[in-house]
Structures are given as C-alpha cells and as structure tokens.
Coordinates of C-alpha atoms and ligand atoms in Angstrom, one line a residue:
X101 CA -1.9 -34.4 14.5
X102 CA -4.1 -33.7 11.1
X103 CA -4.9 -31.1 8.2
X104 CA -8.4 -30.4 10.0
X105 CA -6.6 -29.8 13.2
X106 CA -4.3 -27.6 11.8
X107 CA -7.0 -25.7 10.0
X108 CA -9.1 -25.2 13.7
X109 CA -5.6 -23.9 15.3
X110 CA -4.8 -21.3 12.3
X111 CA -8.1 -20.5 12.4
X112 CA -7.9 -19.0 16.1
X113 CA -4.6 -17.3 15.0
X114 CA -7.0 -15.4 12.4
X115 CA -9.4 -15.3 15.2
X116 CA -6.3 -13.1 17.7
X117 CA -5.3 -11.2 14.5
X118 CA -9.0 -10.0 13.3
X119 CA -10.0 -8.9 16.8
X120 CA -6.7 -6.7 16.8
X121 CA -7.6 -5.3 13.5
X122 CA -11.3 -4.1 15.2
X123 CA -9.5 -2.7 17.8
X124 CA -7.1 -1.0 15.3
X125 CA -10.0 0.2 13.3
X126 CA -11.7 1.4 16.0
X127 CA -8.6 3.5 17.5
X128 CA -8.4 5.0 13.9
X129 CA -11.9 5.9 13.3
X130 CA -14.1 6.2 16.4
X131 CA -11.7 6.0 19.8
X132 CA -11.2 8.9 22.4
X133 CA -7.6 10.2 22.8
X134 CA -7.3 9.2 26.2
X135 CA -7.9 5.7 25.1
X136 CA -4.6 5.4 23.2
X137 CA -2.4 4.2 25.7
X138 CA -4.5 1.0 27.1
X139 CA -5.5 0.2 23.4
X140 CA -1.2 0.0 22.3
X141 CA -1.0 -2.2 25.5
X142 CA -4.2 -4.4 24.0
X143 CA -2.9 -4.8 20.5
X144 CA 0.5 -5.7 21.4
X145 CA -0.9 -8.9 23.8
X146 CA -3.2 -10.0 20.8
X147 CA -0.1 -9.8 18.3
X148 CA 1.7 -11.7 21.0
X149 CA -0.9 -14.5 21.6
X150 CA -1.4 -14.8 17.9
X151 CA 2.4 -15.3 17.5
X152 CA 2.8 -17.5 20.6
X153 CA -0.3 -19.5 19.2
X154 CA 1.7 -20.2 15.9
X155 CA 4.6 -21.1 17.3
X156 CA 3.0 -23.5 20.1
X157 CA 3.8 -27.2 20.6
X158 CA -0.1 -27.4 19.7
X159 CA 0.4 -26.1 16.2
X160 CA 3.4 -28.1 15.9
X161 CA 1.6 -31.4 16.2
X162 CA -0.9 -30.6 14.2
X163 CA 1.3 -29.4 11.3
X164 CA 3.2 -32.5 11.5
X165 CA 0.1 -34.7 11.2
X166 CA -1.0 -32.0 8.3
X167 CA 2.1 -32.7 6.5
X168 CA 2.0 -36.4 6.4
X169 CA -1.7 -35.8 5.5
X170 CA -1.7 -33.8 2.3
X171 CA 2.4 -35.2 1.4
X172 CA 0.3 -36.4 -2.2
X173 CA -1.4 -33.6 -3.3
X174 CA -0.3 -31.5 -5.6
X175 CA 2.5 -28.7 -4.7
X176 CA 0.0 -25.8 -5.7
X177 CA -3.3 -27.6 -4.2
X178 CA -4.3 -24.5 -1.5
X179 CA -3.8 -27.9 1.4
X180 CA -0.2 -28.0 0.4
X181 CA 0.5 -24.3 0.5
X182 CA -1.3 -24.0 3.3
X183 CA 0.9 -26.4 4.9
X184 CA 3.9 -24.7 3.7
X185 CA 2.8 -21.2 4.4
X186 CA 2.4 -22.2 8.2
X187 CA 5.9 -24.4 8.5
X188 CA 7.7 -21.3 6.7
X189 CA 5.6 -18.6 9.2
X190 CA 7.3 -20.7 12.2
X191 CA 10.5 -21.0 11.0
X192 CA 10.3 -16.9 10.6
X193 CA 9.1 -16.1 13.7
X194 CA 11.2 -18.6 16.0
X195 CA 14.4 -17.4 13.9
X196 CA 13.9 -14.0 15.6
X197 CA 14.7 -13.6 19.3
X198 CA 12.2 -12.5 21.5
X199 CA 14.3 -10.2 23.1
X200 CA 14.7 -8.3 20.0
X201 CA 11.8 -7.5 19.3
X202 CA 10.6 -6.5 22.7
X203 CA 13.5 -3.9 22.5
X204 CA 12.3 -3.0 19.2
X205 CA 8.8 -2.5 20.5
X206 CA 10.1 -0.6 23.6
X207 CA 12.4 1.9 21.6
X208 CA 9.6 2.1 18.7
X209 CA 7.4 3.7 21.3
X210 CA 9.8 6.2 22.9
X211 CA 11.1 7.1 19.0
X212 CA 8.0 8.1 18.2
X213 CA 8.0 11.2 20.8
X214 CA 11.8 12.1 19.8
X215 CA 10.5 11.9 16.3
X216 CA 7.4 14.2 16.4
X217 CA 9.7 16.4 18.3
X218 CA 12.7 16.9 15.9
X219 CA 9.9 17.0 13.5
X220 CA 8.3 20.1 15.0
X221 CA 11.5 22.1 15.4
X222 CA 13.0 20.4 11.8
X223 CA 16.1 19.2 13.4
X224 CA 17.2 16.0 12.5
X225 CA 20.0 15.4 15.3
X226 CA 17.4 15.3 17.6
X227 CA 16.2 12.2 16.3
X228 CA 19.4 10.8 14.7
X229 CA 20.4 9.1 18.0
X230 CA 17.4 7.2 18.0
X231 CA 17.4 6.5 14.4
X232 CA 20.7 4.8 14.4
X233 CA 19.4 2.3 17.7
X234 CA 16.9 1.7 14.8
X235 CA 18.7 0.7 12.5
X236 CA 21.2 -1.3 14.5
X237 CA 18.1 -3.1 15.6
X238 CA 16.9 -3.6 11.8
X239 CA 20.7 -5.3 11.1
X240 CA 20.3 -7.6 13.7
X241 CA 16.8 -8.7 12.7
X242 CA 18.0 -9.0 9.0
X243 CA 20.9 -11.0 10.5
X244 CA 18.4 -12.8 12.7
X245 CA 16.1 -13.9 9.7
X246 CA 18.7 -14.5 7.2
X247 CA 19.1 -13.5 3.5
X248 CA 21.6 -14.2 0.7
X249 CA 22.8 -11.2 -0.9
X250 CA 21.8 -7.9 1.0
X251 CA 20.4 -7.9 5.0
X252 CA 17.8 -5.5 3.2
X253 CA 16.4 -8.2 1.6
X254 CA 15.6 -9.7 5.0
X255 CA 13.7 -6.8 6.3
X256 CA 11.4 -6.5 2.8
X257 CA 10.3 -10.1 3.3
X258 CA 8.0 -9.4 5.7
X259 CA 6.0 -6.8 2.9
X260 CA 7.0 -8.2 -0.3
X261 CA 8.7 -11.5 -0.4
X262 CA 11.1 -12.3 -3.1
X263 CA 11.9 -8.8 -3.9
X264 CA 16.0 -8.2 -3.7
X265 CA 18.1 -5.1 -3.4
X266 CA 19.7 -6.0 -6.9
X267 CA 16.7 -6.5 -8.3
X268 CA 14.9 -3.0 -6.9
X269 CA 18.0 -1.8 -8.7
X270 CA 17.4 -3.0 -11.8
X271 CA 13.4 -1.6 -11.3
X272 CA 14.3 1.8 -10.2
X273 CA 16.9 2.4 -12.9
X274 CA 14.6 1.5 -15.6
X275 CA 11.9 3.8 -14.0
X276 CA 14.3 6.8 -13.5
X277 CA 15.2 6.5 -17.4
X278 CA 11.6 6.4 -18.4
X279 CA 10.2 8.9 -16.0
X280 CA 12.6 11.6 -15.4
X281 CA 12.3 13.1 -18.8
X282 CA 8.4 13.3 -18.5
X283 CA 8.9 15.4 -14.6
X284 CA 11.6 17.4 -16.4
X285 CA 9.6 18.4 -19.3
X286 CA 6.1 18.8 -17.1
X287 CA 8.2 21.2 -15.2
X288 CA 8.4 23.8 -18.0
X289 CA 4.8 23.1 -19.2
X290 CA 1.8 25.1 -18.9
X291 CA 0.0 23.6 -16.1
X292 CA -4.0 22.6 -16.3
X293 CA -6.4 24.7 -14.1
X294 CA -7.2 23.4 -10.6
X295 CA -8.7 26.4 -8.7
X296 CA -12.0 25.1 -9.0
X297 CA -10.7 21.4 -6.5
X298 CA -10.2 24.1 -4.2
X299 CA -13.7 25.8 -3.6
X300 CA -15.6 25.1 -0.5
X301 CA -17.2 21.8 -0.7
X302 CA -19.4 20.7 2.4
X303 CA -18.1 17.8 4.3
X304 CA -21.5 15.6 3.9
X305 CA -21.5 16.0 0.5
X306 CA -18.1 15.0 0.2
X307 CA -18.8 11.9 2.1
X308 CA -22.2 11.2 0.1
X309 CA -20.4 11.5 -3.0
X310 CA -17.4 9.1 -1.6
X311 CA -19.4 6.5 -0.8
X312 CA -21.4 6.7 -3.7
X313 CA -18.4 6.2 -6.4
X314 CA -16.9 3.4 -4.3
X315 CA -20.2 1.5 -4.8
X316 CA -20.4 2.4 -8.0
X317 CA -16.9 0.9 -9.0
X318 CA -18.3 -2.3 -7.1
X319 CA -17.1 -1.8 -3.5
X320 CA -20.3 -3.7 -1.6
X321 CA -21.3 -2.2 1.3
X322 CA -23.5 -4.9 2.6
X323 CA -20.3 -6.1 4.0
X324 CA -18.4 -2.9 4.3
X325 CA -18.9 1.1 5.7
X326 CA -17.1 4.0 5.0
X327 CA -15.5 6.3 7.9
X328 CA -13.3 9.5 7.8
X329 CA -9.8 9.3 9.6
X330 CA -6.6 11.5 9.3
X331 CA -4.9 8.7 7.5
X332 CA -6.8 6.6 5.3
X333 CA -6.6 2.8 5.4
X334 CA -8.6 -0.2 4.4
X335 CA -9.5 -3.0 7.0
X336 CA -11.2 -6.7 7.1
X337 CA -12.4 -8.7 9.4
X338 CA -13.0 -11.4 7.0
X339 CA -14.6 -11.0 3.4
X340 CA -18.1 -10.2 4.7
X341 CA -16.7 -7.2 6.7
X342 CA -14.3 -5.4 4.7
X343 CA -13.9 -1.4 5.9
X344 CA -12.5 1.9 4.1
X345 CA -11.9 5.2 5.4
X346 CA -11.2 8.2 3.9
X347 CA -10.0 11.8 4.8
X348 CA -12.4 15.1 4.7
X349 CA -10.6 18.9 3.4
X350 CA -13.7 21.5 2.9
X351 CA -10.9 23.5 0.9
X352 CA -9.5 20.0 -1.0
X353 CA -12.2 17.6 -2.7
X354 CA -10.5 15.5 -4.3
X355 CA -8.6 13.8 -1.1
X356 CA -12.0 12.4 0.2
X357 CA -12.9 11.0 -3.4
X358 CA -9.8 9.3 -4.4
X359 CA -9.1 8.1 -0.9
X360 CA -12.1 6.4 -0.9
X361 CA -11.9 5.1 -4.5
X362 CA -8.2 4.0 -3.6
X363 CA -9.2 2.1 -0.5
X364 CA -12.1 0.8 -2.4
X365 CA -9.8 -1.2 -4.8
X366 CA -8.1 -2.4 -1.5
X367 CA -11.5 -3.7 -0.2
X368 CA -12.6 -5.2 -3.4
X369 CA -9.6 -7.4 -3.1
X370 CA -10.2 -8.5 0.2
X371 CA -14.3 -9.3 -1.1
X372 CA -13.3 -11.0 -3.4
X373 CA -11.5 -13.5 -1.8
X374 CA -12.5 -17.1 -2.2
X375 CA -15.1 -17.7 0.6
X376 CA -13.9 -21.5 1.5
X377 CA -10.5 -19.6 2.1
X378 CA -12.4 -17.6 5.3
X379 CA -10.2 -17.9 8.3
X380 CA -7.3 -20.0 6.9
X381 CA -3.6 -18.9 6.5
X382 CA -4.8 -18.2 2.9
X383 CA -6.8 -15.4 4.1
X384 CA -4.0 -14.6 7.2
X385 CA -0.7 -13.4 6.4
X386 CA 1.1 -15.3 8.9
X387 CA 4.6 -13.5 9.0
X388 CA 3.6 -9.9 8.9
X389 CA 1.0 -11.1 11.2
X390 CA -2.2 -9.4 9.9
X391 CA -5.7 -11.1 9.1
X392 CA -5.5 -9.8 5.1
X393 CA -6.1 -12.0 1.7
X394 CA -3.9 -10.1 -0.4
X395 CA -1.1 -11.9 -1.1
X396 CA 1.8 -9.1 -0.5
X397 CA 1.8 -5.7 0.3
X398 CA 2.4 -4.9 -3.2
X399 CA -0.2 -6.6 -4.7
X400 CA -2.7 -5.5 -2.3
X401 CA -1.5 -1.8 -3.6
X402 CA -1.8 -3.0 -7.2
X403 CA -5.6 -3.2 -6.4
X404 CA -6.1 0.1 -5.0
X405 CA -3.9 2.2 -7.5
X406 CA -5.2 0.5 -10.6
X407 CA -9.1 1.6 -9.2
X408 CA -8.1 5.0 -8.4
X409 CA -5.3 5.6 -11.1
X410 CA -6.7 3.7 -14.1
X411 CA -10.4 4.1 -13.8
X412 CA -10.9 7.3 -11.4
X413 CA -8.3 9.6 -12.9
X414 CA -9.1 8.3 -16.6
X415 CA -10.6 10.6 -19.1
X416 CA -13.6 8.1 -19.7
X417 CA -14.6 8.4 -15.8
X418 CA -15.3 11.8 -16.1
X419 CA -16.8 11.9 -18.9
X420 CA -19.1 9.7 -17.7
X421 CA -19.3 11.1 -13.6
X422 CA -19.4 14.8 -14.5
X423 CA -23.0 14.9 -14.3
X424 CA -22.8 12.6 -10.7
X425 CA -20.0 15.3 -9.1
X426 CA -22.3 18.4 -10.6
X427 CA -25.2 16.8 -8.9
X428 CA -23.6 16.1 -5.6
X429 CA -22.2 19.8 -5.2
X430 CA -24.7 22.0 -6.7
X431 CA -23.6 25.4 -8.1
X432 CA -20.0 24.3 -7.3
X433 CA -18.6 23.1 -10.6
X434 CA -20.9 24.8 -13.0
X435 CA -18.2 26.6 -14.8
X436 CA -16.3 23.3 -15.2
X437 CA -15.9 20.9 -17.8
X438 CA -15.5 17.5 -17.8
X439 CA -12.1 17.8 -19.3
X440 CA -11.2 20.8 -17.0
X441 CA -12.2 18.4 -14.3
X442 CA -9.9 15.2 -15.8
X443 CA -7.1 17.3 -16.4
X444 CA -6.9 18.8 -12.9
X445 CA -6.9 15.8 -11.0
X446 CA -4.0 14.5 -13.3
X447 CA -1.8 17.8 -12.5
X448 CA 1.7 16.6 -11.9
X449 CA 4.2 19.0 -9.7
X450 CA 7.5 17.9 -7.9
X451 CA 7.0 18.3 -4.7
X452 CA 8.9 17.8 -1.4
X453 CA 6.1 15.6 0.6
X454 CA 5.1 12.1 -0.2
X455 CA 1.4 11.7 0.4
X456 CA 1.0 14.5 -1.6
X457 CA 2.5 13.5 -4.5
X458 CA 0.7 13.1 -7.9
X459 CA 0.7 10.1 -9.9
X460 CA 3.7 10.7 -12.0
X461 CA 6.0 12.1 -9.0
X462 CA 5.6 9.7 -6.2
X463 CA 7.8 6.9 -7.2
X464 CA 10.6 9.4 -6.9
X465 CA 9.4 9.6 -2.8
X466 CA 9.7 5.8 -2.7
X467 CA 13.2 5.1 -4.8
X468 CA 14.6 7.4 -2.4
X469 CA 13.7 6.1 0.6
X470 CA 14.2 2.5 -0.5
X471 CA 17.5 3.1 -1.9
X472 CA 18.8 5.2 1.8
X473 CA 17.0 2.6 3.5
X474 CA 19.4 0.0 2.2
X475 CA 22.5 1.9 2.7
X476 CA 21.9 2.8 6.1
X477 CA 20.9 -0.9 7.0
X478 CA 24.1 -2.3 4.9
X479 CA 25.9 0.5 6.9
X480 CA 27.2 2.3 3.6
X481 CA 25.0 5.4 4.6
X482 CA 25.8 7.3 8.4
X483 CA 23.0 8.1 10.2
X484 CA 24.1 11.2 10.6
X485 CA 24.4 11.8 6.7
X486 CA 21.2 11.1 6.1
X487 CA 19.3 14.4 5.3
X488 CA 22.4 15.5 3.0
X489 CA 21.9 12.1 1.1
X490 CA 18.0 12.7 1.0
X491 CA 18.6 16.4 -0.2
X492 CA 20.5 15.5 -3.1
X493 CA 18.6 12.7 -3.9
X494 CA 15.2 14.7 -4.3
X495 CA 17.4 17.4 -6.3
X496 CA 18.3 15.0 -8.7
X497 CA 15.0 13.1 -8.9
X498 CA 12.6 15.6 -8.9
X499 CA 14.7 19.0 -9.1
X500 CA 13.6 20.6 -6.0
X501 CA 15.4 22.0 -3.1
X502 CA 14.2 20.8 0.3
X503 CA 13.9 23.9 2.5
X504 CA 14.6 22.0 6.3
X505 CA 14.0 18.5 8.1
X506 CA 10.8 18.7 8.5
X507 CA 9.8 18.7 5.0
X508 CA 12.7 16.7 4.2
X509 CA 13.8 13.8 6.1
X510 CA 12.1 13.9 9.0
X511 CA 8.2 13.6 7.5
X512 CA 7.9 10.0 7.7
X513 CA 6.3 8.3 10.9
X514 CA 7.4 4.9 9.5
X515 CA 11.2 4.8 10.6
X516 CA 10.3 6.1 14.4
X517 CA 8.4 3.0 14.7
X518 CA 11.2 0.8 13.2
X519 CA 9.5 0.1 10.3
X520 CA 12.3 -0.3 7.7
X521 CA 11.9 -2.3 4.3
X522 CA 7.8 -1.3 3.8
X523 CA 8.1 2.0 1.2
X524 CA 9.2 -0.6 -1.9
X525 CA 5.7 -2.0 -2.2
X526 CA 4.1 1.2 -3.4
X527 CA 6.3 1.4 -6.5
X528 CA 5.2 -2.7 -7.0
X529 CA 1.9 -1.9 -6.8
X530 CA 1.9 0.8 -9.3
X531 CA 3.9 -1.2 -12.0
X532 CA 1.7 -4.1 -11.2
X533 CA -1.6 -2.3 -11.5
X534 CA -0.7 -1.3 -15.1
X535 CA 0.5 -4.3 -15.7
X536 CA -2.6 -6.0 -15.0
X537 CA -4.5 -3.4 -16.3
X538 CA -2.8 -3.6 -19.6
X539 CA -3.2 -7.2 -19.7
X540 CA -6.8 -7.1 -19.2
X541 CA -7.8 -4.3 -21.3
X542 CA -5.5 -5.5 -24.2
X543 CA -6.9 -9.1 -24.1
X544 CA -10.7 -8.3 -23.7
X545 CA -11.5 -5.4 -25.8
X546 CA -14.8 -5.7 -24.2
X547 CA -13.5 -4.2 -20.5
X548 CA -12.2 -1.2 -22.0
X549 CA -15.7 -0.4 -24.0
X550 CA -17.5 -1.4 -21.1
X551 CA -15.2 1.1 -18.6
X552 CA -16.2 3.8 -21.7
X553 CA -19.7 2.9 -20.6
X554 CA -19.1 3.6 -17.0
X555 CA -19.4 -0.4 -16.4
X556 CA -17.1 -1.6 -14.5
X557 CA -18.2 -5.0 -13.9
X558 CA -16.2 -6.6 -16.5
X559 CA -13.0 -5.3 -15.2
X560 CA -13.8 -5.9 -11.4
X561 CA -14.7 -9.9 -12.9
X562 CA -11.5 -10.3 -14.3
X563 CA -9.9 -9.1 -11.1
X564 CA -11.3 -11.3 -9.1
X565 CA -10.9 -13.8 -11.4
X566 CA -7.2 -13.3 -11.9
X567 CA -6.5 -12.0 -8.5
X568 CA -8.6 -11.7 -5.6
X569 CA -10.2 -14.9 -5.5
X570 CA -6.4 -16.7 -5.0
X571 CA -6.1 -15.2 -1.5
X572 CA -2.5 -15.8 -0.3
X573 CA -3.0 -19.4 -2.6
X574 CA -0.1 -17.9 -5.2
X575 CA 3.3 -15.9 -4.6
X576 CA 3.0 -12.4 -5.9
X577 CA 5.2 -14.0 -9.2
X578 CA 3.0 -16.5 -10.0
X579 CA 0.1 -14.7 -9.4
X580 CA 1.5 -12.1 -12.2
X581 CA 2.7 -14.9 -14.3
X582 CA -0.8 -16.4 -14.5
X583 CA -2.5 -13.4 -15.0
X584 CA 0.0 -11.6 -17.4
X585 CA 1.8 -14.5 -18.7
X586 CA 5.4 -12.7 -17.6
X587 CA 6.8 -11.4 -14.1
X588 CA 7.0 -8.2 -12.8
X589 CA 7.4 -5.6 -15.7
X590 CA 8.1 -2.2 -15.4
X591 CA 6.9 -1.4 -19.4
X592 CA 3.2 -0.9 -19.0
X593 CA 3.6 1.6 -16.4
X594 CA 6.1 3.7 -18.0
X595 CA 4.3 3.4 -21.4
X596 CA 1.3 4.4 -19.2
X597 CA 2.4 7.2 -18.0
X598 CA 3.8 8.6 -21.3
X599 CA 1.1 8.4 -22.4
X600 CA -1.2 9.7 -20.1
X601 CA 0.8 13.1 -19.2
X602 CA 2.3 13.5 -23.0
X603 CA -1.4 14.2 -23.6
X604 CA -2.1 16.0 -20.6
X605 CA 0.6 18.4 -21.0
X606 CA 0.8 18.6 -24.9
X607 CA 4.8 17.5 -24.6
X608 CA 5.9 16.6 -28.0
Ligands
ZN993 ZN1 -3.3 1.9 -0.1

C-alpha cells in the first residue's frame, strides 16, 4: 500500500522479464537447435507471469497507496512518472483480452512455418490466408487498445508511443522529397570501388577487431560481452550486464564491424541509464514487456545509428583507424587508402532486401512497409493485392523491379509472428540520430574536434547526459525537446545525407 511496495512488486516484474531476456540471449547465441521447442514455452511462461503480476491485485493495492503518496510531487519527478507509467501499463494490458492474445500467439507459431515455406517457394499465395487472419487479429487488437484517428496508431503505440499514421505521412513525404533526387542521381553516378571489402577475412580476426572498435568508442566490456549470432541484437539484463552480438561473413568484413558498432550504440544507451533506476519501471518497458531502459524503440535505434553511421562511417573515423584495421588484417588491406575505405563503406545502391540496404536507401524499405501495414490495417489494401502494391512502391521509391515474392513481400519474418507496427522505429531512429548529432556538434564544437582526434568520450558523455541517463523518465518527444530544443525534425537528417552523398558521389 505504498510507493516502496510498488517498487518492490515492479522489481519482481523486471526480474521475470530479465530472466526471459537471459533465456532469449542464450537461444540466439549458444542453445542447440533442439532446445527451441521447450525454450519458446519457457519464454511464454515468463512473459505471462510478468503480465499477470503487473495486472495483479497486489500491484493495484500498492499502486493505490503509491499514487496517494506521490500526489504532491512534481509531475515529471521519477516517482510521479513511475506511478503514472504503472497505471498506464495496467490499463493497456487489461484492454487486450487474453483470448485474443492466445489466438495471436497460436497463429504466430503456425504462420511462421507457412511463411517459411512460401518464401522458399517464392509464392505469396501460400502465405496470404495466414496473413489475412493475422491482419484481422491485429485489427481486433487495435480496437481493443483504442485509438483516436487510425487503428494503426494503436499498434504503433507499443513500440513508438505518440506516433500517428497522419504524422508519419507528413514525415515520409518530406523524406521522399529530400532523398529521392539523391537516390536517382547516385544510380547514374560512378560507384566507389569496394572489391577489397569482399576479400578473405579470418573469422577470429573479425571478432577481435569488432570488439576492439566497440570498446574504442566506449562500450564497457566489464559490463558486457560480444558473441556471434545470425541476426545481431543487443540485450541488457541490468545496466551492469549489457551484451552485444554480431555476425561474421568471411567474404564480407563490414558486416561484423558495423554490426558491432551498431549494437554497441544500443548497449551504451543501457549502460548509461541512471543506476538509481535499476529494476524500476524507469528501466522496464511495461507496455512492450521488455526489461529495457530505452524510452522507445526509435530512441534506442537513434543511439545505434548515431554510433554506426555518424561516427563509424565518417571520414574522420577512417582517417584515424585505417592503421588499426590494416594491423588487424595483415596484408589484406595494404593497397587501400583511408579515403578509399571510407567511400567503400558508404557505397549506396538500391536493392530489394531491407537488411542489406545502405544508409541512404534503408528508409525507403521502412516507408514502404509502414504504409502498406497501415493500409492493410484500415482495410484500404486487401492482403491479396499486397505483392502488387509492394512491387509498385519499390519501383517508385528505389527504381528497382522486384524479381519474385521471396525477394519482395515475403522477405521479413515480422508479419508471420503477428508483429505489425514496429517498422517506423528504424526511420524515427535515423532522424533522431541526425538531430542529436547535429545539436551535439553544433552547440559544442569541441565534440567534433575530439572526434577528429579519435576521442569519443565528449560525444559519449553528451549522449549519456542528454539521453541515456534518463532511462524511461521522459517521453521520447520530451527527451528530444530537452536535448535539441525541438520535436522530431527530419531536416538535419536530410542535410546529413545530402552533404555526405553529394560529396562521395561528386554530385552537383
Ligand atoms: Zn538496432
């Protein structure tokens, strides 16, 4: 019946979620394949336990007491925010009927196999019935959760609270206006050489170099570790145990390096959360039920993209570290200059596959998905017409003809598991990354000077101060306004891409 009691019970919710994260990390790095069946049941049990404890009578009693106790404190105090967030999370989860959740989980398990077969045969019609049911379930979810304007808003709420379909429409239109001319100009321009990125790079050397560079930018390995996986991810079990993964291809080295820098960016966010918030709702996402300190999926992505693209793919970075990478791969890069390397890792080319897309073309893959999802959810696009709509958008945005459904509409796993509404966070992350980097370097010229001299501490400290330390105390937009003086603004991102690619491709 008190704030202290609320912290105790929410701490146990955090424990359930962190235990799930450990099992999930293990499943994606160490577990033998045969463990998958039992592991998915174990994870589901922990997720249900966390949800049930969150919505329990015990929690509600403590919440009532806590609300009375903190009623006099400032509305943005950590205590007031914790109480408000627990109330909001209970309300959110109680609106979704457990029977609907069960149907979604069951269909997700079955639909995954159907999707895998359809993708193998490059035949969307095999997956269409399952996707139709999945879209219907998501529409029911949207109705249950509630929304003001568009049912898709309700689905995005779980990942990127405050984002609306109408807001995305304006944002995407501006991005397209700024970026399509660049994509078109580059299609006709001469590409930088990049053949040396595809030489034979030993696996062990790649892992050592990836870890070395992650540490170099500030990832704390006393509170983390790097492992290999198929789809790289970062996961935190508290700010004192934040792990990253990367993937290694012997014939394409940038994957391991930039994967590690990206995940290190995510990890530094979690490692930088105020220690006082450990095990509290300010380091626990009670809506999406992940034990993370990041305030939204997009905010999280902003930190990974910032370190990967604005630092790791910068000219200064390679002017400083070309010697390091040559030493890591003796004899392999002797004929390559730092400028050639910088240009090669920024090569841009329209492609069909999202996960292989470069910095300039990536957002088109996201816009396309978010727009099609919104139309399926509001019923203006029939699932049967999805491949045609997909291929038309790829042609319009990137100028490419999709050869088949496997390289088009069937490429992502998300829809098979029923995840609709997650894609926008990647583009929001890119926009936030540029906005934060622009403010950091323009208001503090010393930060850029330090980067030019391979000193990453001033930028890291600024990001910890403005973003990471706050955990989930502020909303994404409050965080952005406090840090940069304004809400989400695509202009610094468009300016960054224009500057960088105009220079690399010698466009006029
Ligand atoms: Zn990421």
